[in-house]
Coordinates of C-alpha atoms in Angstrom, one line a residue:
Chain A
X1 CA 119.0 12.7 -40.7
X2 CA 121.8 10.2 -40.9
X3 CA 123.7 12.1 -38.2
X4 CA 120.6 12.1 -36.0
X5 CA 120.2 8.4 -36.4
X6 CA 123.8 7.5 -35.6
X7 CA 123.7 9.8 -32.6
X8 CA 120.5 8.3 -31.3
X9 CA 121.7 4.7 -32.0
X10 CA 124.8 5.5 -30.0
X11 CA 122.7 7.0 -27.2
X12 CA 120.5 4.0 -27.3
X13 CA 123.4 1.6 -26.7
X14 CA 124.6 3.7 -23.8
X15 CA 121.2 3.8 -22.3
X16 CA 120.8 0.1 -22.6
X17 CA 124.2 -0.4 -21.0
X18 CA 123.2 1.9 -18.1
X19 CA 119.9 0.0 -17.7
X20 CA 121.7 -3.4 -17.7
X21 CA 124.2 -2.3 -15.1
X22 CA 121.7 -0.7 -12.9
X23 CA 119.2 -3.6 -13.1
X24 CA 121.9 -6.2 -12.5
X25 CA 123.2 -4.8 -9.3
X26 CA 120.1 -3.3 -7.9
X27 CA 118.1 -6.5 -8.5
X28 CA 120.5 -8.3 -6.1
X29 CA 119.5 -6.0 -3.3
X30 CA 116.1 -7.6 -3.2
X31 CA 116.0 -10.2 -0.4
X32 CA 115.7 -13.9 -1.2
X33 CA 117.1 -15.8 -4.1
X34 CA 116.0 -18.2 -6.8
X35 CA 116.3 -21.2 -4.5
X36 CA 114.7 -19.8 -1.3
X37 CA 111.5 -21.7 -0.9
X38 CA 109.5 -23.3 1.9
X39 CA 111.3 -26.6 1.4
X40 CA 114.7 -26.3 3.0
X41 CA 117.6 -27.4 0.8
X42 CA 120.7 -28.7 2.6
X43 CA 123.6 -26.3 2.5
X44 CA 125.8 -28.6 0.5
X45 CA 123.2 -29.1 -2.3
X46 CA 122.5 -25.4 -2.3
X47 CA 126.2 -24.6 -2.7
X48 CA 126.4 -27.0 -5.6
X49 CA 123.3 -25.5 -7.4
X50 CA 124.6 -22.0 -6.9
X51 CA 128.0 -23.0 -8.3
X52 CA 126.3 -24.3 -11.4
X53 CA 124.7 -20.9 -12.1
X54 CA 127.9 -19.1 -10.9
X55 CA 125.9 -17.5 -8.2
X56 CA 128.8 -18.1 -5.7
X57 CA 131.2 -15.9 -7.5
X58 CA 131.8 -12.2 -6.5
X59 CA 129.0 -10.0 -8.0
X60 CA 131.4 -8.1 -10.2
X61 CA 132.7 -11.3 -11.8
X62 CA 129.1 -12.5 -12.4
X63 CA 128.4 -9.1 -14.0
X64 CA 131.4 -9.3 -16.4
X65 CA 130.4 -12.9 -17.2
X66 CA 126.9 -11.8 -18.0
X67 CA 128.0 -8.9 -20.2
X68 CA 130.4 -11.1 -22.1
X69 CA 127.5 -13.4 -22.7
X70 CA 125.2 -10.6 -23.9
X71 CA 127.9 -9.4 -26.3
X72 CA 127.8 -12.8 -27.9
X73 CA 123.9 -12.9 -27.8
X74 CA 124.0 -15.5 -25.1
X75 CA 121.5 -14.4 -22.4
X76 CA 122.1 -17.4 -20.1
X77 CA 119.9 -20.2 -18.8
X78 CA 116.7 -19.5 -17.0
X79 CA 117.0 -20.6 -13.4
X80 CA 113.3 -21.3 -13.0
X81 CA 112.5 -23.0 -16.3
X82 CA 115.1 -25.8 -16.3
X83 CA 116.6 -26.8 -19.7
X84 CA 115.4 -23.5 -21.3
X85 CA 117.6 -20.6 -22.1
X86 CA 116.3 -17.1 -21.6
X87 CA 116.5 -16.6 -25.4
X88 CA 114.4 -19.8 -25.9
X89 CA 111.7 -18.5 -23.6
X90 CA 111.6 -15.0 -25.0
X91 CA 111.7 -16.1 -28.7
X92 CA 108.9 -18.7 -28.1
X93 CA 106.6 -16.2 -26.4
X94 CA 107.4 -13.1 -28.4
X95 CA 105.3 -13.8 -31.6
X96 CA 102.1 -14.0 -29.6
X97 CA 102.7 -10.8 -27.7
X98 CA 103.9 -9.0 -30.8
X99 CA 100.8 -10.0 -32.8
X100 CA 98.3 -9.0 -30.3
X101 CA 100.3 -5.9 -29.3
X102 CA 100.7 -4.7 -32.8
X103 CA 96.9 -4.9 -33.5
X104 CA 96.1 -3.4 -30.2
X105 CA 98.3 -0.4 -30.9
X106 CA 96.7 0.0 -34.4
X107 CA 93.1 -0.3 -33.0
X108 CA 93.9 2.0 -30.1
X109 CA 95.5 4.7 -32.3
X110 CA 92.8 4.7 -35.1
X111 CA 89.9 4.5 -32.7
X112 CA 91.3 6.9 -30.2
X113 CA 92.3 9.6 -32.8
X114 CA 89.0 9.3 -34.6
X115 CA 87.0 9.6 -31.4
X116 CA 89.2 12.5 -30.2
X117 CA 88.7 14.4 -33.5
X118 CA 85.0 13.8 -33.6
X119 CA 84.7 15.1 -30.0
X120 CA 86.8 18.2 -30.8
X121 CA 84.8 19.0 -33.9
X122 CA 81.4 18.7 -32.3
X123 CA 82.2 19.8 -28.8
X124 CA 79.6 19.1 -26.1
X125 CA 77.5 17.2 -28.5
X126 CA 76.2 13.6 -28.2
X127 CA 79.3 12.3 -30.1
X128 CA 81.6 14.2 -27.7
X129 CA 79.9 12.8 -24.7
X130 CA 79.8 9.3 -26.0
X131 CA 83.5 9.4 -26.8
X132 CA 84.0 10.6 -23.2
X133 CA 81.9 7.8 -21.8
X134 CA 84.0 5.3 -23.8
X135 CA 87.1 6.8 -22.4
X136 CA 85.8 6.7 -18.9
X137 CA 84.8 3.0 -19.2
X138 CA 88.1 2.2 -20.8
X139 CA 90.0 3.5 -17.7
X140 CA 87.6 3.0 -14.8
X141 CA 86.7 -0.6 -15.6
X142 CA 89.8 -2.6 -15.0
X143 CA 90.8 -5.3 -17.6
X144 CA 90.3 -8.0 -15.0
X145 CA 86.7 -7.0 -14.8
X146 CA 86.0 -6.2 -18.4
X147 CA 87.8 -9.2 -20.0
X148 CA 85.8 -11.9 -18.1
X149 CA 82.5 -10.0 -18.9
X150 CA 83.4 -10.0 -22.6
X151 CA 84.2 -13.7 -22.4
X152 CA 80.9 -14.5 -20.8
X153 CA 78.9 -12.4 -23.3
X154 CA 80.7 -12.9 -26.7
X155 CA 82.1 -16.4 -26.1
X156 CA 79.6 -18.2 -23.9
X157 CA 76.3 -16.4 -24.6
X158 CA 76.6 -15.4 -28.2
X159 CA 79.2 -18.0 -29.2
X160 CA 80.8 -15.6 -31.7
X161 CA 84.3 -15.9 -30.5
X162 CA 86.4 -18.4 -28.6
X163 CA 86.9 -17.9 -24.8
X164 CA 90.7 -17.8 -25.1
X165 CA 93.7 -19.7 -26.3
X166 CA 95.7 -19.4 -29.5
X167 CA 94.4 -20.9 -32.8
X168 CA 94.8 -20.4 -36.5
X169 CA 91.8 -18.2 -36.6
X170 CA 91.7 -14.4 -36.2
X171 CA 88.7 -15.0 -33.9
X172 CA 91.1 -15.9 -31.1
X173 CA 92.7 -12.5 -31.4
X174 CA 89.6 -10.3 -31.2
X175 CA 88.9 -10.3 -27.4
X176 CA 92.5 -9.9 -26.2
X177 CA 93.1 -7.1 -28.7
X178 CA 90.0 -5.2 -27.6
X179 CA 90.8 -5.7 -23.9
X180 CA 94.4 -4.5 -24.5
X181 CA 93.5 -1.5 -26.6
X182 CA 90.6 -0.1 -24.5
X183 CA 92.6 1.8 -21.8
X184 CA 94.8 3.2 -24.6
X185 CA 91.8 4.3 -26.6
X186 CA 90.9 6.3 -23.5
X187 CA 94.2 8.1 -23.2
X188 CA 94.6 8.6 -27.0
X189 CA 91.1 10.0 -27.5
X190 CA 91.4 12.4 -24.6
X191 CA 94.9 13.6 -25.7
X192 CA 93.7 14.1 -29.3
X193 CA 90.6 16.0 -28.3
X194 CA 92.5 18.4 -26.2
X195 CA 95.2 19.0 -28.8
X196 CA 92.7 19.2 -31.7
X197 CA 90.7 22.0 -29.9
X198 CA 93.9 23.9 -29.5
X199 CA 95.2 23.3 -33.0
X200 CA 91.9 24.4 -34.6
X201 CA 92.5 27.9 -33.2
X202 CA 96.0 28.3 -34.7
X203 CA 96.7 31.0 -37.2
X204 CA 97.6 28.6 -40.0
X205 CA 94.2 26.9 -39.7
X206 CA 92.5 30.3 -40.0
X207 CA 94.7 31.0 -43.1
X208 CA 93.8 27.7 -44.6
X209 CA 90.1 28.4 -44.1
X210 CA 90.4 31.9 -45.4
X211 CA 92.1 30.6 -48.5
X212 CA 88.9 28.6 -49.1
X213 CA 90.1 25.1 -48.3
X214 CA 87.1 23.1 -47.4
X215 CA 86.4 22.1 -43.8
X216 CA 87.2 18.4 -44.2
X217 CA 90.5 19.0 -45.8
X218 CA 91.5 21.6 -43.2
X219 CA 90.8 19.0 -40.5
X220 CA 92.4 16.0 -42.0
X221 CA 95.4 17.7 -43.8
X222 CA 96.2 20.6 -41.7
X223 CA 94.8 20.3 -38.2
X224 CA 95.4 16.6 -37.7
X225 CA 99.2 16.9 -38.0
X226 CA 99.2 19.3 -35.1
X227 CA 96.7 17.4 -33.1
X228 CA 98.4 14.0 -33.1
X229 CA 101.8 15.4 -31.8
X230 CA 101.1 14.6 -28.1
X231 CA 99.7 11.2 -29.2
X232 CA 102.9 10.3 -31.1
X233 CA 104.9 11.2 -28.0
X234 CA 102.6 9.1 -25.9
X235 CA 102.8 6.2 -28.3
X236 CA 106.6 5.9 -28.0
X237 CA 106.7 4.3 -24.5
X238 CA 103.1 3.0 -24.8
X239 CA 103.9 0.9 -27.8
X240 CA 106.9 -0.7 -26.1
X241 CA 104.7 -1.6 -23.1
X242 CA 101.8 -2.9 -25.2
X243 CA 103.7 -5.2 -27.6
X244 CA 105.6 -6.8 -24.8
X245 CA 102.3 -8.2 -23.5
X246 CA 100.3 -8.0 -20.3
X247 CA 100.2 -10.6 -17.5
X248 CA 96.5 -9.9 -16.9
X249 CA 95.5 -10.4 -20.6
X250 CA 97.7 -13.5 -21.0
X251 CA 96.3 -15.1 -17.9
X252 CA 92.7 -14.4 -18.6
X253 CA 92.8 -15.5 -22.3
X254 CA 95.3 -18.3 -21.8
X255 CA 97.9 -16.9 -24.2
X256 CA 101.6 -18.1 -24.1
X257 CA 103.1 -14.5 -24.4
X258 CA 106.0 -13.0 -22.6
X259 CA 104.0 -10.5 -20.5
X260 CA 103.8 -12.9 -17.5
X261 CA 107.6 -13.0 -17.2
X262 CA 107.7 -9.3 -16.2
X263 CA 106.0 -10.2 -12.9
X264 CA 106.9 -13.9 -12.4
X265 CA 110.6 -13.7 -13.2
X266 CA 111.0 -11.0 -10.6
X267 CA 109.0 -12.8 -8.0
X268 CA 110.9 -16.0 -8.6
X269 CA 114.2 -14.1 -8.6
X270 CA 115.0 -15.8 -11.9
X271 CA 117.9 -13.3 -12.4
X272 CA 118.9 -14.2 -16.0
X273 CA 115.2 -14.0 -17.1
X274 CA 114.7 -10.7 -15.4
X275 CA 117.8 -9.3 -17.2
X276 CA 116.7 -10.8 -20.5
X277 CA 113.2 -9.3 -20.3
X278 CA 114.6 -5.9 -19.2
X279 CA 116.9 -5.8 -22.2
X280 CA 114.1 -6.7 -24.5
X281 CA 111.7 -4.1 -23.2
X282 CA 114.4 -1.5 -22.9
X283 CA 115.4 -2.1 -26.5
X284 CA 111.9 -1.7 -27.7
X285 CA 111.5 1.4 -25.6
X286 CA 114.6 3.0 -27.1
X287 CA 113.6 2.1 -30.7
X288 CA 110.1 3.4 -30.4
X289 CA 111.1 6.6 -28.8
X290 CA 113.5 7.2 -31.7
X291 CA 110.7 6.4 -34.2
X292 CA 108.4 8.8 -32.3
X293 CA 110.9 11.6 -32.4
X294 CA 111.5 11.1 -36.1
X295 CA 107.7 11.0 -36.7
X296 CA 107.2 14.2 -34.7
X297 CA 110.0 16.0 -36.5
X298 CA 108.3 15.0 -39.8
X299 CA 104.9 16.2 -38.7
X300 CA 106.1 19.4 -37.1
X301 CA 109.1 21.1 -38.6
X302 CA 109.5 23.1 -35.3
X303 CA 110.6 19.9 -33.6
X304 CA 113.9 19.8 -35.4
X305 CA 116.1 16.7 -34.9
X306 CA 119.5 18.2 -35.1
Chain B
X1 CA 77.1 59.9 -12.4
X2 CA 76.4 56.8 -14.4
X3 CA 78.4 53.6 -14.0
X4 CA 79.5 53.7 -17.6
X5 CA 82.0 56.5 -16.9
X6 CA 83.9 54.4 -14.5
X7 CA 86.9 52.5 -15.6
X8 CA 86.4 48.7 -15.7
X9 CA 87.6 47.0 -12.6
X10 CA 90.9 45.3 -13.4
X11 CA 90.7 41.6 -13.2
X12 CA 93.5 39.1 -12.9
X13 CA 93.8 36.3 -15.5
X14 CA 93.1 33.8 -12.8
X15 CA 89.8 35.4 -11.8
X16 CA 88.8 35.6 -15.5
X17 CA 89.6 32.0 -15.9
X18 CA 87.7 31.0 -12.8
X19 CA 84.8 33.1 -14.0
X20 CA 84.8 31.2 -17.3
X21 CA 85.0 27.9 -15.4
X22 CA 82.0 28.8 -13.2
X23 CA 79.8 29.3 -16.3
X24 CA 80.4 25.6 -17.2
X25 CA 77.4 24.0 -15.7
X26 CA 78.5 20.4 -16.2
X27 CA 81.9 21.1 -14.6
X28 CA 80.2 22.9 -11.6
X29 CA 77.7 20.0 -11.1
X30 CA 80.7 17.6 -11.2
X31 CA 82.4 19.6 -8.5
X32 CA 79.3 19.3 -6.3
X33 CA 79.0 15.5 -6.9
X34 CA 82.7 15.0 -6.3
X35 CA 82.6 17.0 -3.1
X36 CA 79.6 15.0 -1.9
X37 CA 81.5 11.8 -2.5
X38 CA 84.6 13.0 -0.8
X39 CA 82.6 14.2 2.2
X40 CA 80.6 11.0 2.3
X41 CA 83.9 9.0 2.4
X42 CA 85.5 11.0 5.1
X43 CA 82.5 11.7 7.3
X44 CA 79.9 9.1 6.4
X45 CA 81.5 6.1 8.3
X46 CA 81.0 8.0 11.6
X47 CA 77.2 7.7 11.3
X48 CA 77.4 3.9 11.6
X49 CA 77.8 2.1 14.9
X50 CA 80.4 -0.2 13.4
X51 CA 83.5 0.1 11.2
X52 CA 84.2 -1.6 7.9
X53 CA 86.4 -4.1 9.7
X54 CA 83.8 -5.2 12.2
X55 CA 82.2 -8.5 11.2
X56 CA 78.5 -9.1 11.9
X57 CA 78.2 -12.9 12.0
X58 CA 74.4 -12.7 12.1
X59 CA 74.3 -11.0 8.7
X60 CA 76.8 -12.7 6.4
X61 CA 76.3 -12.1 2.7
X62 CA 73.2 -10.1 3.3
X63 CA 71.7 -8.5 0.2
X64 CA 70.7 -4.9 -0.5
X65 CA 68.2 -4.0 2.2
X66 CA 67.5 -0.3 2.9
X67 CA 65.4 -1.1 6.0
X68 CA 68.2 -2.7 7.9
X69 CA 71.4 -1.1 9.2
X70 CA 73.4 -2.6 6.4
X71 CA 72.0 -0.5 3.5
X72 CA 74.0 -2.2 0.7
X73 CA 74.3 -5.5 2.5
X74 CA 77.4 -7.3 3.8
X75 CA 80.3 -9.3 2.4
X76 CA 81.1 -12.9 3.1
X77 CA 82.6 -11.9 6.5
X78 CA 79.5 -10.0 7.5
X79 CA 81.2 -6.6 7.0
X80 CA 79.1 -3.7 5.9
X81 CA 79.7 -3.1 2.2
X82 CA 78.7 0.6 2.2
X83 CA 80.9 1.5 5.2
X84 CA 83.8 -0.5 3.6
X85 CA 83.4 1.3 0.3
X86 CA 83.3 4.7 2.0
X87 CA 86.4 3.9 4.2
X88 CA 88.1 2.5 1.2
X89 CA 87.4 5.8 -0.6
X90 CA 89.4 7.7 2.0
X91 CA 92.6 5.9 1.2
X92 CA 92.0 5.5 -2.5
X93 CA 90.9 9.1 -3.2
X94 CA 93.8 10.4 -1.2
X95 CA 96.4 8.2 -3.0
X96 CA 94.7 8.8 -6.3
X97 CA 94.6 12.6 -6.2
X98 CA 97.9 13.0 -4.4
X99 CA 99.7 10.6 -6.7
X100 CA 98.3 12.1 -9.9
X101 CA 99.1 15.6 -8.7
X102 CA 102.7 14.9 -7.7
X103 CA 103.3 12.8 -10.8
X104 CA 101.9 15.5 -13.0
X105 CA 103.9 18.2 -11.3
X106 CA 107.2 16.4 -11.6
X107 CA 106.4 15.3 -15.2
X108 CA 105.5 18.8 -16.3
X109 CA 108.6 20.5 -14.9
X110 CA 111.0 17.8 -16.0
X111 CA 109.5 17.7 -19.5
X112 CA 109.3 21.4 -19.9
X113 CA 112.9 21.9 -18.9
X114 CA 114.1 19.0 -21.2
X115 CA 112.1 20.1 -24.2
X116 CA 112.7 23.8 -23.9
X117 CA 116.5 23.7 -23.3
X118 CA 117.0 20.9 -25.8
X119 CA 120.4 19.8 -27.1
X120 CA 122.6 17.7 -24.8
X121 CA 120.6 18.4 -21.6
X122 CA 117.5 17.1 -23.4
X123 CA 119.3 14.0 -24.6
X124 CA 120.6 13.1 -21.2
X125 CA 117.3 13.9 -19.4
X126 CA 115.3 11.8 -21.8
X127 CA 117.7 8.8 -21.7
X128 CA 117.4 8.9 -17.9
X129 CA 113.6 8.6 -18.4
X130 CA 114.2 5.6 -20.6
X131 CA 116.4 3.9 -18.0
X132 CA 113.7 4.5 -15.3
X133 CA 111.0 3.2 -17.6
X134 CA 113.0 0.1 -18.3
X135 CA 113.9 -0.8 -14.7
X136 CA 111.9 -3.9 -13.7
X137 CA 108.9 -2.6 -11.8
X138 CA 108.3 -5.6 -9.5
X139 CA 111.9 -5.4 -8.3
X140 CA 111.5 -1.7 -7.6
X141 CA 108.4 -2.4 -5.6
X142 CA 110.1 -5.1 -3.5
X143 CA 113.0 -2.7 -2.8
X144 CA 110.7 0.2 -1.9
X145 CA 108.8 -2.0 0.5
X146 CA 112.1 -3.0 2.1
X147 CA 113.2 0.7 2.3
X148 CA 110.0 2.2 3.6
X149 CA 108.5 -0.8 5.4
X150 CA 105.6 -1.6 3.1
X151 CA 103.3 1.2 4.4
X152 CA 101.7 4.1 2.7
X153 CA 104.9 5.9 2.0
X154 CA 106.2 2.9 0.1
X155 CA 102.9 2.7 -1.8
X156 CA 103.1 6.4 -2.7
X157 CA 106.7 6.1 -3.8
X158 CA 106.0 3.1 -6.0
X159 CA 103.1 4.9 -7.6
X160 CA 104.8 8.2 -8.3
X161 CA 108.1 6.6 -9.3
X162 CA 106.9 5.5 -12.7
X163 CA 103.8 7.6 -13.1
X164 CA 105.5 10.9 -13.9
X165 CA 107.5 9.5 -16.8
X166 CA 104.7 9.5 -19.5
X167 CA 103.6 13.1 -18.7
X168 CA 107.2 14.1 -18.9
X169 CA 107.6 12.6 -22.4
X170 CA 104.3 14.2 -23.6
X171 CA 105.2 17.7 -22.1
X172 CA 108.7 17.5 -23.5
X173 CA 107.3 17.1 -27.0
X174 CA 105.0 20.0 -26.5
X175 CA 107.8 22.1 -25.1
X176 CA 109.9 21.3 -28.2
X177 CA 107.3 22.8 -30.4
X178 CA 106.6 25.8 -28.1
X179 CA 110.3 26.7 -27.8
X180 CA 110.3 27.8 -31.4
X181 CA 107.1 29.9 -31.3
X182 CA 107.1 33.6 -31.9
X183 CA 106.0 34.6 -28.4
X184 CA 108.9 32.6 -26.8
X185 CA 111.3 34.4 -29.1
X186 CA 109.7 37.7 -28.1
X187 CA 110.1 36.8 -24.5
X188 CA 113.7 35.9 -25.0
X189 CA 114.3 39.2 -26.9
X190 CA 112.6 41.0 -24.0
X191 CA 115.3 39.7 -21.7
X192 CA 113.6 36.9 -19.9
X193 CA 115.8 34.1 -18.6
X194 CA 115.2 30.4 -19.6
X195 CA 113.7 29.7 -16.1
X196 CA 111.2 32.6 -16.4
X197 CA 110.2 31.5 -19.9
X198 CA 109.6 27.9 -18.8
X199 CA 107.5 29.0 -15.9
X200 CA 105.5 31.8 -17.6
X201 CA 105.2 30.6 -21.2
X202 CA 106.0 26.9 -21.6
X203 CA 104.3 25.3 -18.6
X204 CA 101.0 27.3 -19.0
X205 CA 100.8 26.3 -22.6
X206 CA 101.1 22.6 -21.9
X207 CA 98.5 22.7 -19.1
X208 CA 95.5 21.8 -21.2
X209 CA 97.0 18.5 -22.2
X210 CA 98.4 17.9 -18.7
X211 CA 95.0 18.5 -17.0
X212 CA 93.2 16.1 -19.3
X213 CA 95.9 13.5 -19.0
X214 CA 96.2 13.6 -15.2
X215 CA 92.5 13.3 -14.7
X216 CA 93.0 9.9 -16.2
X217 CA 95.9 9.1 -13.9
X218 CA 93.7 9.3 -10.8
X219 CA 91.7 6.1 -11.5
X220 CA 94.8 4.4 -12.8
X221 CA 96.5 5.0 -9.5
X222 CA 93.4 3.8 -7.6
X223 CA 93.3 0.5 -9.6
X224 CA 97.1 -0.1 -9.6
X225 CA 97.0 0.0 -5.8
X226 CA 95.4 -3.4 -5.7
X227 CA 98.3 -4.9 -7.8
X228 CA 100.8 -3.3 -5.4
X229 CA 99.1 -4.7 -2.3
X230 CA 99.4 -8.1 -4.1
X231 CA 103.1 -7.5 -4.0
X232 CA 102.9 -6.8 -0.3
X233 CA 103.0 -3.0 -0.1
X234 CA 100.3 -0.5 0.8
X235 CA 96.8 -1.4 1.9
X236 CA 96.2 -4.9 3.2
X237 CA 93.1 -6.7 4.3
X238 CA 91.1 -6.2 6.4
X239 CA 91.6 -2.5 5.6
X240 CA 89.4 -1.6 2.6
X241 CA 90.4 0.2 -0.6
X242 CA 88.6 0.6 -3.8
X243 CA 91.3 -1.3 -5.5
X244 CA 90.9 -4.4 -3.3
X245 CA 87.1 -4.1 -3.1
X246 CA 86.9 -4.1 -6.9
X247 CA 89.2 -7.0 -7.1
X248 CA 87.4 -9.2 -4.5
X249 CA 84.1 -8.0 -6.1
X250 CA 85.3 -9.3 -9.4
X251 CA 86.1 -12.7 -7.9
X252 CA 82.5 -12.9 -6.6
X253 CA 81.0 -11.4 -9.8
X254 CA 79.2 -14.4 -11.1
X255 CA 77.4 -15.0 -7.7
X256 CA 76.8 -11.6 -6.3
X257 CA 77.4 -8.6 -8.6
X258 CA 76.4 -6.2 -5.8
X259 CA 79.9 -6.5 -4.3
X260 CA 81.5 -5.2 -7.5
X261 CA 78.9 -2.6 -8.5
X262 CA 79.1 -0.3 -5.4
X263 CA 82.9 0.3 -5.4
X264 CA 83.2 0.2 -9.2
X265 CA 80.2 2.5 -9.5
X266 CA 81.7 5.0 -7.1
X267 CA 85.0 4.9 -9.0
X268 CA 83.3 5.5 -12.3
X269 CA 81.3 8.4 -10.9
X270 CA 84.5 10.0 -9.6
X271 CA 86.1 9.5 -13.0
X272 CA 83.1 11.0 -14.9
X273 CA 83.2 14.1 -12.6
X274 CA 87.0 14.4 -13.1
X275 CA 86.5 14.2 -16.8
X276 CA 84.0 17.0 -16.9
X277 CA 86.0 19.1 -14.4
X278 CA 89.2 18.6 -16.5
X279 CA 87.4 19.6 -19.7
X280 CA 86.0 22.7 -18.0
X281 CA 89.4 23.7 -16.7
X282 CA 91.0 23.0 -20.1
X283 CA 88.4 25.3 -21.7
X284 CA 88.9 28.0 -19.0
X285 CA 92.6 28.0 -19.2
X286 CA 92.8 28.0 -23.0
X287 CA 94.5 31.3 -23.9
X288 CA 92.9 31.4 -27.3
X289 CA 89.4 30.9 -26.0
X290 CA 88.2 34.1 -24.6

């Protein structure tokens, strides 16, 4: 296990290094720059500004400068948000994204797995079809349609929950969490259902039933471990994506998370911020994939992590 | 001579599976509905004397009226909503099905190879997936539009580029478990090569998960297309797609829900059909379910 962890940690650092290198150079191939706007800046001023951010240096030198900064945990200044460093921006937005993302992953996993199992146990029943309908709605109705509808109904008509924003109350969290988890509930419940139907036919389940183990225990102790394997694999990358926020959710519910920077930083060509958010997301991705592999190895001894 | 003395006609696995599929009434009904929608999208617009891009300035924002030529009314430019939805369906359904199919195909093969072979190859292949996941998507889209000129090829590339990654991760996990099953060991003992085992044993056993998963990819592709056209690649106004119809329908949701309901309803219907077809296929292909 320790050998596996050190190996994967080493792999992770190499992966991150590859991602940083690739992103740094390929990003510059995109036309335009942080200071190209409709307002023309005089060439002298532009040259001065670019020199401030070291954008006038050869690309390789800029890269080495950036890497040297990253090694010292200095991710540079944001070009778009003057006076803020990339670290400031990410650290200030991260708690919001993490909180909502964490609960969205929890809600999606528990609801999705439960719906999937119920559907698999009572195939082609009312429960199965209702679970399917929920899955279809979760995918087919885009968040930018569903979220405003929820705001109108739960916040404006019923007045149960606030429309948006961030407060001390858990009430602010409910709508964003639901909106963020719905598409994932769809994927997780469909994956669980398909895997559960298959697992229930395995020999070890038949053995367990033949030994006289009751139906409920067979399902929850024996079949579930096999049925959630694809879900765990899915959750590795999905968790990284969910906890780093979503621009749509943050815009609709007026939340100060970091999801918006994934789109805005790239459109603004805010190079240091693009790099910072890529490193953050890549780091989460690597960590959650390692966790998913460990969990799968624990659930299914056939997936040996040697 | 009675029939009972004859040997049973040999049947291929595929024909057995298709036979099982045909007995699933819900799946067969879904195929009929789906075919009807596809035909309507591709042939339907020819029955109207105008296209979805023609504006009728005498009938702007007309409501649902089955007696007039604009059955489901018009939008704020006086363009026929039904014809626009049908024309949008051509693009959206093509991209949705093709994108999901190609992504699933690449993902399954990649994941099956990575999970089955394991070891160093698996480590390298999966780390490559992580790098591709991590690369900033908006930058990628900008570069693809530069490379392919912002047309349908760029759109397709932008969709497939990231879409195959998750199926690859899921299939790789399945393949890891399958690689240590008895029948794989038996196949190896029987002299099959790795490639043969992957194609004949690993891939078919991951299909049930993949079919169910890719049926959900189709609507995801159709909806993500509207985000991509916001970034300047793919379908642009005045050409219609379900993605941009739903988006502009959402903007007008509070005043005229009709603009949202028709395209969103079509998309939901397609998704319901796909769902039932996928479940039917899953049941039919299940090797333990005969």
